PDB file of N, CA and C in Angstrom:
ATOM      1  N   UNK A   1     -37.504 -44.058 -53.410  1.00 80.00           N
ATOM      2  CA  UNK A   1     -36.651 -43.218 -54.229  1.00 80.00           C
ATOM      3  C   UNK A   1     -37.378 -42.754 -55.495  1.00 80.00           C
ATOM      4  N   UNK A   2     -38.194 -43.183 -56.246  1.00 91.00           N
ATOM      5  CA  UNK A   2     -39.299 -43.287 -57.247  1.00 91.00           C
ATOM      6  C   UNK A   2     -39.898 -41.967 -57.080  1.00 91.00           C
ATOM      7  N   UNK A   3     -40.530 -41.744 -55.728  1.00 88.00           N
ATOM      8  CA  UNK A   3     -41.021 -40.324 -55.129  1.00 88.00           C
ATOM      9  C   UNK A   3     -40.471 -38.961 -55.539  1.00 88.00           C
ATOM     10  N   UNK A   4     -38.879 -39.599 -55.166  1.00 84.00           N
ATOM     11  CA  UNK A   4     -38.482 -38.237 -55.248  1.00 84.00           C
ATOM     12  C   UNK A   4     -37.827 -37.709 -56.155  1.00 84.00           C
ATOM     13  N   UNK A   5     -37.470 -38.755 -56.763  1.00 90.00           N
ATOM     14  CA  UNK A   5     -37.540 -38.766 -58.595  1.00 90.00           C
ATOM     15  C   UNK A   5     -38.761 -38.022 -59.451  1.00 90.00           C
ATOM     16  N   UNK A   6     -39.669 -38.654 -59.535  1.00 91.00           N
ATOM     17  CA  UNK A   6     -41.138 -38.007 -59.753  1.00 91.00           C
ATOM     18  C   UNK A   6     -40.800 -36.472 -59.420  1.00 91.00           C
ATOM     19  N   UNK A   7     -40.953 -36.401 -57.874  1.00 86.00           N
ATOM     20  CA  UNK A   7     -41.020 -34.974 -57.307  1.00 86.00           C
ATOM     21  C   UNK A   7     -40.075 -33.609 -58.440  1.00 86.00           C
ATOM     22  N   UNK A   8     -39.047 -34.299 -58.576  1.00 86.00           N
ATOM     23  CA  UNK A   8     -37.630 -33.483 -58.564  1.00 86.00           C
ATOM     24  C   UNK A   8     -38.122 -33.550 -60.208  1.00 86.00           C
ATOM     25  N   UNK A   9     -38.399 -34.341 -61.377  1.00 91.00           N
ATOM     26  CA  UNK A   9     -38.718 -34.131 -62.739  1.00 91.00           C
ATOM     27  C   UNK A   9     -40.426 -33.626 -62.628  1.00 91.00           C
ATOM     28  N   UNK A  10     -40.980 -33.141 -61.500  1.00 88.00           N
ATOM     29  CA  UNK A  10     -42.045 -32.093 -61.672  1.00 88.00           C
ATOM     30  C   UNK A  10     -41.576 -30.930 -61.420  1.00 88.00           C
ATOM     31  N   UNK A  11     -40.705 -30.877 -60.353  1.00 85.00           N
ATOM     32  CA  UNK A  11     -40.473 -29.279 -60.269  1.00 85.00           C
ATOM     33  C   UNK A  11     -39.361 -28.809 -61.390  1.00 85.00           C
ATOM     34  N   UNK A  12     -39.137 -29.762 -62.359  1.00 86.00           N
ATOM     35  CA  UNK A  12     -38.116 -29.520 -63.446  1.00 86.00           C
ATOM     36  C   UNK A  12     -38.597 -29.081 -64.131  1.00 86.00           C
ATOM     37  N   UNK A  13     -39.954 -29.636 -64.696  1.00 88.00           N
ATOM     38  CA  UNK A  13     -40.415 -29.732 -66.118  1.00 88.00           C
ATOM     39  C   UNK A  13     -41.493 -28.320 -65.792  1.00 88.00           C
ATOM     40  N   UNK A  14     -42.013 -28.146 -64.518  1.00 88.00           N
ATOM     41  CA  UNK A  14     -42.647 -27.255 -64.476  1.00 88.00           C
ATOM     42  C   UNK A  14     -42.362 -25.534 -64.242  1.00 88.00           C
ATOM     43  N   UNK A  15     -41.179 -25.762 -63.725  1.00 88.00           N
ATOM     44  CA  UNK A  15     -40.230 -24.516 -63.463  1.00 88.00           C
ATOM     45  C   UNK A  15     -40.735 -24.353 -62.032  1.00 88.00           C
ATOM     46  N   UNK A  16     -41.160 -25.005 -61.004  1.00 85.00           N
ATOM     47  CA  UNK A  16     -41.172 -24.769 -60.019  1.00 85.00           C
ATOM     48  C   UNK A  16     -39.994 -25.330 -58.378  1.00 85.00           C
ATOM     49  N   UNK A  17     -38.805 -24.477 -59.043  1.00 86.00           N
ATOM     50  CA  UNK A  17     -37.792 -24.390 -58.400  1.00 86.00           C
ATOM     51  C   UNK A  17     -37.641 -23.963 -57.024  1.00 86.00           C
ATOM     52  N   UNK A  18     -38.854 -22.814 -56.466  1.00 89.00           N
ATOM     53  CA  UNK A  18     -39.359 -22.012 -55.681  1.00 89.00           C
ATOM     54  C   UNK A  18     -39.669 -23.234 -54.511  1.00 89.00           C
ATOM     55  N   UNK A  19     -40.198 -24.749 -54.205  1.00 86.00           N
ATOM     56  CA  UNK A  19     -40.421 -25.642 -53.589  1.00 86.00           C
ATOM     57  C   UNK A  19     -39.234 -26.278 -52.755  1.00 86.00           C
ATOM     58  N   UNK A  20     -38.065 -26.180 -53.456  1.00 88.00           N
ATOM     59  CA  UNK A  20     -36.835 -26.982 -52.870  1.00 88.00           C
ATOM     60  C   UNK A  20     -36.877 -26.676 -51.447  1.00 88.00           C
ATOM     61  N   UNK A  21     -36.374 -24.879 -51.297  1.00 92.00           N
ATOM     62  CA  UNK A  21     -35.821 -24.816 -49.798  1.00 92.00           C
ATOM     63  C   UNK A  21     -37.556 -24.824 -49.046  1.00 92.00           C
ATOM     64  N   UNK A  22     -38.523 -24.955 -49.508  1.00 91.00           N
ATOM     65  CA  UNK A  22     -39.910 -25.179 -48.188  1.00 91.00           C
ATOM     66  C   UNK A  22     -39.824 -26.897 -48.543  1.00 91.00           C
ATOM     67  N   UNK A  23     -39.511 -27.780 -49.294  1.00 90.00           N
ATOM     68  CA  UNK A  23     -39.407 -29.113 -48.653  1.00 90.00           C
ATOM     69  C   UNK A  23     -37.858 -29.754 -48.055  1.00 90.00           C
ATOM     70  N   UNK A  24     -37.065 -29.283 -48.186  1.00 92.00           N
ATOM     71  CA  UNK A  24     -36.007 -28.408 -47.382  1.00 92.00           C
ATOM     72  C   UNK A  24     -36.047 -28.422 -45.829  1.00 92.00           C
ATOM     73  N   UNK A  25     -36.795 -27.731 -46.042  1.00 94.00           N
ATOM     74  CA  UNK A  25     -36.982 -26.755 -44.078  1.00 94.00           C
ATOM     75  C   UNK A  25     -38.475 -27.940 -43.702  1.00 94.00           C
ATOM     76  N   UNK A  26     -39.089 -28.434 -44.287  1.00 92.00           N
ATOM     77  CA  UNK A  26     -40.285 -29.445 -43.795  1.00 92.00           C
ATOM     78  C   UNK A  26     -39.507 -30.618 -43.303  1.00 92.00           C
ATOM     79  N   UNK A  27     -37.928 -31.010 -44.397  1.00 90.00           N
ATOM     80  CA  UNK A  27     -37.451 -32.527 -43.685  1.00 90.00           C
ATOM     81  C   UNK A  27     -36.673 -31.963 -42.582  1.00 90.00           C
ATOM     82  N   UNK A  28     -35.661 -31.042 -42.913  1.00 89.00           N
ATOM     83  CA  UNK A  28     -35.510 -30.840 -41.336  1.00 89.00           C
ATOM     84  C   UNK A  28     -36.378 -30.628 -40.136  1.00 89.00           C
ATOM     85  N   UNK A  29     -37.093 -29.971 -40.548  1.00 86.00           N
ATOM     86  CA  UNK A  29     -38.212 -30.005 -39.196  1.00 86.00           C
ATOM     87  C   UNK A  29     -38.690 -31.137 -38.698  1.00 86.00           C
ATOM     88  N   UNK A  30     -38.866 -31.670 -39.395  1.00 86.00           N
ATOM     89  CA  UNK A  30     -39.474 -33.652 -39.305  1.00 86.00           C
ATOM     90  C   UNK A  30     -38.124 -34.110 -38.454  1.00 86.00           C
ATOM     91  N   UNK A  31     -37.013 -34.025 -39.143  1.00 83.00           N
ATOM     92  CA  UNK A  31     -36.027 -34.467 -38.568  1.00 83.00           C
ATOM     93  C   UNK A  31     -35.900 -34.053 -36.709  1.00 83.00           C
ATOM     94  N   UNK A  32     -36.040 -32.942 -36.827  1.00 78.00           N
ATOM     95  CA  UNK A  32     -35.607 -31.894 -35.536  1.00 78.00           C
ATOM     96  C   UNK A  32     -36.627 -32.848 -34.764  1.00 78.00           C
ATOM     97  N   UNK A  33     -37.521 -32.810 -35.221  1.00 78.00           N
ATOM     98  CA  UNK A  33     -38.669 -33.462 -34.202  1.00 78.00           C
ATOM     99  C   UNK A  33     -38.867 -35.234 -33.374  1.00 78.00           C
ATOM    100  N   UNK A  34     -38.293 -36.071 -34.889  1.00 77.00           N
ATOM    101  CA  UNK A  34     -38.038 -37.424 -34.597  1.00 77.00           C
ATOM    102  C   UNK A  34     -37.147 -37.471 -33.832  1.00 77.00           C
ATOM    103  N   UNK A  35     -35.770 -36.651 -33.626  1.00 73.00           N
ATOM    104  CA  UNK A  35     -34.652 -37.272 -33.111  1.00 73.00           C
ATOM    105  C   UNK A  35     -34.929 -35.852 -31.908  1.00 73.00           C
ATOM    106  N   UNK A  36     -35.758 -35.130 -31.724  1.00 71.00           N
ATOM    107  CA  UNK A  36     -35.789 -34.400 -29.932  1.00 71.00           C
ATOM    108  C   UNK A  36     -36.694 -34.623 -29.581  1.00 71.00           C
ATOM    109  N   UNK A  37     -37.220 -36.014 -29.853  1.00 69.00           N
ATOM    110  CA  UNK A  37     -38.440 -36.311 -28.593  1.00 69.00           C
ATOM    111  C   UNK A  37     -38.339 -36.710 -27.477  1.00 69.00           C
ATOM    112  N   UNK A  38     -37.113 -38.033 -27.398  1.00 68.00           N
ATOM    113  CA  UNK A  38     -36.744 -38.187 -26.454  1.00 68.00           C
ATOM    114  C   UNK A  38     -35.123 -38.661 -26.261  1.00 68.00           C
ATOM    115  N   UNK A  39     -34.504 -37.820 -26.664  1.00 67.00           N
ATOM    116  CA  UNK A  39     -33.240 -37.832 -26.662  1.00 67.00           C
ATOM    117  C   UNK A  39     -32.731 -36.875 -25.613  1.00 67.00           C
ATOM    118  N   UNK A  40     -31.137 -36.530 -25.564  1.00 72.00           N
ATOM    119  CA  UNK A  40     -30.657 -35.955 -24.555  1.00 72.00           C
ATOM    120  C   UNK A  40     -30.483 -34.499 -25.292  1.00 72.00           C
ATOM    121  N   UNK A  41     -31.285 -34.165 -26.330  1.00 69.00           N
ATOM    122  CA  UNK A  41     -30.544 -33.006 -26.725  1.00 69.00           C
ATOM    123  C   UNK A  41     -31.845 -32.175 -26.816  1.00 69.00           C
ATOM    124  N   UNK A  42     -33.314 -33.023 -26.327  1.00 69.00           N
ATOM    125  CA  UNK A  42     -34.229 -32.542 -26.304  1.00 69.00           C
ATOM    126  C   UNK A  42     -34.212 -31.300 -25.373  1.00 69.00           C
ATOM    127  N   UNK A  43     -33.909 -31.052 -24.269  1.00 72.00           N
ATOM    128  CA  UNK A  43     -33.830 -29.778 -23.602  1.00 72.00           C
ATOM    129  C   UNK A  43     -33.200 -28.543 -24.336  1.00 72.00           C
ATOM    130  N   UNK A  44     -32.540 -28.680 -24.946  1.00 73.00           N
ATOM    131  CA  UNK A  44     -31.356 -27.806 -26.238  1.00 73.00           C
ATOM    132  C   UNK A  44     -32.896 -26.872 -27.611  1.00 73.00           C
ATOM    133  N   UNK A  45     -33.312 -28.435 -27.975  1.00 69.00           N
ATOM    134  CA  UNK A  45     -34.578 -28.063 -28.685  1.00 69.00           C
ATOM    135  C   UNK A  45     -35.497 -27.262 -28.091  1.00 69.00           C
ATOM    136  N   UNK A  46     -35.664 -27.318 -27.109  1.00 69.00           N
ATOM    137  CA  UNK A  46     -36.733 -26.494 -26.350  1.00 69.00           C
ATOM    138  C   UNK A  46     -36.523 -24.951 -26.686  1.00 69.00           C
ATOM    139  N   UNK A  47     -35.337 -24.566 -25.966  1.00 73.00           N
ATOM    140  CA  UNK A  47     -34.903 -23.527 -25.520  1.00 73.00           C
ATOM    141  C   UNK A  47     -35.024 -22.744 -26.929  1.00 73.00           C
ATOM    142  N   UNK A  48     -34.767 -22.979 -28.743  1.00 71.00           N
ATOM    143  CA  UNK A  48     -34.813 -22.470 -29.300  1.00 71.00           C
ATOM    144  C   UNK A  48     -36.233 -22.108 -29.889  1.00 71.00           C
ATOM    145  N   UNK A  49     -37.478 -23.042 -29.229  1.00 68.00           N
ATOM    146  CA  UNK A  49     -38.689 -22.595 -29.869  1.00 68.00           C
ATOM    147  C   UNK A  49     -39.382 -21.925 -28.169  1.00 68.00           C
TER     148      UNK A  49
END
């Protein structure tokens, strides 16, 4: 939690607000990926890439 503390009072102090939605769309993607590797919804995942 320390991390993302850090993270979140750099993009404060620096004005770089512009980062949120691209680390955003990186955890979902991470996400999308851990949980359709081998799950039942992996065929579903396919079809959209």
């Amino acid at each position: 939690m320390e991390f993302l503390k850090d993270l979140w009072l750099f993009m404060k102090e620096r004005k770089k607000y512009w980062l949120v939605p691209i680390i955003i769309l990186l955890l979902l993607l991470g996400l999308l990926i851990v949980f359709g590797g081998n799950s039942v919804i992996a065929p579903f995942i396919y079809t959209l890439f």
